[in-house]
Amino acid sequence: MASIIELERLCKSYGTLMAVDDVSFSIEDGEFVTLLGPSGCGKSTLLRMIGGFEEPSSGSIRLDGQDVTWTPPYRRDVNMVFQDYALFPHMTVGDNIAYGLKQMKLDAAQIAKSVGDALNLVGLADKVNQRPHQLSGGQRQRIALARAIVRRPKVLLLDEPLSALDAKLRDQMKLELKHLHEKVGITFVMVTHDQTEALVMSDRVVVMQAGRVAQAGSPDRLYDHPATPYVADFIGTTNFLAAQIVAMSGDQARVAVAGDELDAVVDQPRAVGEAITIGFRPEKIRILADGEDAPNSFAGEIAEVVYYGLGLRLSVAVPGNATVYVDSLLPDRLANTSVPRVGQRVRMALSAGNIFVFDAGTL
Amino acid sequence: MGTPLASSIVGTGSRASPPRAALNRYAADTAFATFVALLMAFLYIPIWVLIIFSFNDSRSLTWPLSGFTLDWYVKLWNNQQLLDAIGNSFYVASCATVLTLLVGVPAALALHRINFPGKKLFRRLVVLPITLPGVVTGISMLNLFRLLGFNLSLETVILGHATALLAVVVTQVSARLERLPKSLEEASADLGASPVHTFFHITLPNIRSAVIGAGLLSFVLSFDEIPVTFFLTGRDNTLPMYIYSTMRRGVTPEINAVGTLIVLFSLVLIILAVIANREKRL
Amino acid sequence: MSPIRDRAIGVAVFGVPLLWITVFMLLPYAIIFTYSFWTKQYPTFVPGFQFGNYLALFVDPQYFRVLMRTLKVSLLVSLFAFLLAYPFAYYLALRCKSSALRTWLYLAVIAPLWVSYLLRAYVWKTILGTEGILNSFLMNVGVLSEPSDIFLYNQFAMVVTLTYIFIPFMVMPIYTALEKIPRNLIEASSDLGMRPIPTFLRIILPLSMPGVAAGFTMTFCLTFGDFVAPFLVGGPDGNLVANVIVTQFGTALNWPMGSALAIFVLVIVLAVLSLSDRVERRYSPKET
């Protein structure tokens, strides 16, 4: 597979603010890549530079091997689905979709056929003569997609495409977009601040922080092996505890934490005695039954029990004035397991591979 | 002893207050309605006076009315000077409107879209004539034309009007552009359209009613303009200048007749403007 | 289409307004600014640099009295227009329940703007004149026995006429400002125990100040430079500054003095504009 987009040392500053700060990465042909980060992290600016709506302060953008850094949007072979869809209000759905085709100087029959195909693709063939304001939010979103895809761009850019939809529709559109990507085979680059959107749809996620790339990788890689506490915290929920290395053997470390000692796996050499921060996911913790003992466990006292439908989230106070969140599915009533109570003392077990080890104080 | 007293006060109060609140509201509503009616009378009685006396068969404008006549309108029809002035006014207002739109719409676009040094000053200058009395525009342009050696004519009046009316066009079109999502023009560029194509197919259709509205208003204001015209016109008179010089000689029902026709004409334009406005809400 | 052609079109399209403003606004203002320092020398005037013309504005009673009169009339007109416009705008924006009635009333107030300004001044001359409609009407119903000349050719007539003419300019911005006030702020105020009048004074009035400032600016500035109404209804003692400017450029043939007067009007307008900008900023929610 060849790189369709190559970003090299891209920067964009507004006065003294560096919106995008020395970003380099490439996107493979046919990939679904998501730029993920909180608002103000530079992800939208990056996308708009790829689209040609912002000129970079320095660096270069190559599209399919050609330098397009200074090419205006109307001469770039990429198309965008705008956050507000930007459907032309004074044109019918059909004219909206045909707009980009007319710029390509196709003949009328070809245009009509392409418009029909695009509408079929998004399942709205009957709306061809309606105006955008007559459509629902979800329908507008599909027309915006059809309008962008119909030109068969090398790359489709999506700027927070689901943010204007309500929760239920959003869940449905996530899968639809994923299927559409598989069907048309065009490279998709999407911007979102919603981690579940990123995890569900993308082949690769680029997490951004303050204008820089914090980590890029497949969704499961990011979730299971976050490179920094920032990534661990932004994607999913993570418990962080201060700890110290007490013994090392290869990539196996023994760490002192919350009055107990745990085994962990490190991805870089650490010195004995080094202060570190460890992180682990709430759902990877198992609460031990009364009297049960397991290796790699530590003690705490339940401070709060919150019910959230699918299961329970426990807040467990551990030595060192810290709190650990534990997610557990609801106990099976038939098995007559006891429901956790506030004030109960418990032991919690974790496998060594589920513990992330970070430098101390990096959160 | 205290408890029943307190409860009786509270009781009476709570029973009496809804009617009193209603009464207050009724009084306030009546006061407002009366005020609005009086204001409307203040605004419209003079206009009716103007119209009624154009049909009164007496030279002097005094109460009571003496009888109905269309003489004043017939006189107008035979007044060649007046007809010339009307023709001149149409010429000036049409040219000034076209010119001010041709300069004003790009000016609004430039202010909306591009950043350039001195943009703030530029904006201030363009909209200044809204508050700046016409006398100042008039004499400053008069001095320019004298300096350049231009002869004063209807064309210099057109230049003067177009300059003063830029403010109207720029404010109206800017207000609309502000409400137009930036993403529409970006989407057009994204779909391969050049800036010129984008302007004619995306921007212009979406600001059309503002442009039409500004054009209509410019036309009316130019048609009605005195201070700038006063300084910049040569031998030819526009309609307001003609009426103005007639008024120096005193009031006559003929002016009322012209006035009535102008009111009628304005009414047509107002209706057009309202229709243009209604369309924009779709 | 090449990028060079795109740029060329851009420069042409956006260059025209810039050029226009420079030639027809900036340059003319610069010219009268220069003239204002020149000296009158019959029958024309000669270049120079002296402040005599500006000094005359304040020491020569024939100019100073006119300036004070203009200031007084402008303030009175703005005040009366405000007193009439505010309750009306308030009624439209906050009390009028029917949206159709609101649209019609608003239109009715704005519509006179489209009817010739000259005619609206003229009709007051026919109403207020000694031989005019008001006098003959009052005699007809027996209030007066002979025509009175108290109505026309004085400052009262001028203020009435100009107030009549400029009311729409006061209603428009105030109405817009009142309409923009979120209704829940008024509800919150009454929820927190404020009665209607304190709510008006502490919530509605301050939040509508930007509109009031805009209305005052328009009314004040336009009155300050008006010469038609004074000519029609002001009488011999009713000259305002614009009439004096007209005279300087006409029969008096004193262009330097006329230029100085025009610059003075320009400065007043700019001062009022910056004042109203300040009021607007003071009362507008900070933009983020």
Short mmCIF file of C-alpha atoms in Angstrom, two decimals, chain A residues 228-230 232 238-245 255-257 264-266 270 274-280 355-363:
data_model
loop_
_atom_site.label_atom_id
_atom_site.label_comp_id
_atom_site.label_asym_id
_atom_site.label_seq_id
_atom_site.Cartn_x
_atom_site.Cartn_y
_atom_site.Cartn_z
CA THR A 228 1.33 8.41 27.85
CA PRO A 229 -1.03 9.04 30.75
CA TYR A 230 -2.74 11.66 28.51
CA ALA A 232 -4.68 6.54 28.69
CA THR A 238 -7.88 4.92 33.76
CA ASN A 239 -6.95 4.73 37.44
CA PHE A 240 -3.60 6.37 38.19
CA LEU A 241 -1.58 5.63 41.33
CA ALA A 242 1.83 6.79 42.46
CA ALA A 243 4.22 3.83 42.82
CA GLN A 244 7.88 2.83 43.14
CA ILE A 245 9.99 0.10 41.53
CA VAL A 255 6.23 -2.17 42.18
CA ALA A 256 5.19 -0.92 45.58
CA VAL A 257 1.79 0.71 45.50
CA ALA A 264 3.91 -5.20 36.17
CA VAL A 265 5.38 -5.30 32.66
CA VAL A 266 7.56 -2.36 31.60
CA ARG A 270 13.57 1.15 34.89
CA GLU A 274 12.54 4.84 40.67
CA ALA A 275 9.28 6.66 41.36
CA ILE A 276 6.64 5.91 38.69
CA THR A 277 2.94 6.30 37.97
CA ILE A 278 0.94 3.19 37.21
CA GLY A 279 -2.37 3.09 35.40
CA PHE A 280 -5.01 0.41 34.93
CA ILE A 355 -0.80 -2.41 34.30
CA PHE A 356 0.63 0.57 32.38
CA VAL A 357 3.88 1.99 33.74
CA PHE A 358 4.56 5.69 33.13
CA ASP A 359 7.17 8.15 34.34
CA ALA A 360 6.21 9.70 37.67
CA GLY A 361 4.34 12.96 37.61
CA THR A 362 3.61 12.94 33.88
CA LEU A 363 -0.11 13.26 34.35
#
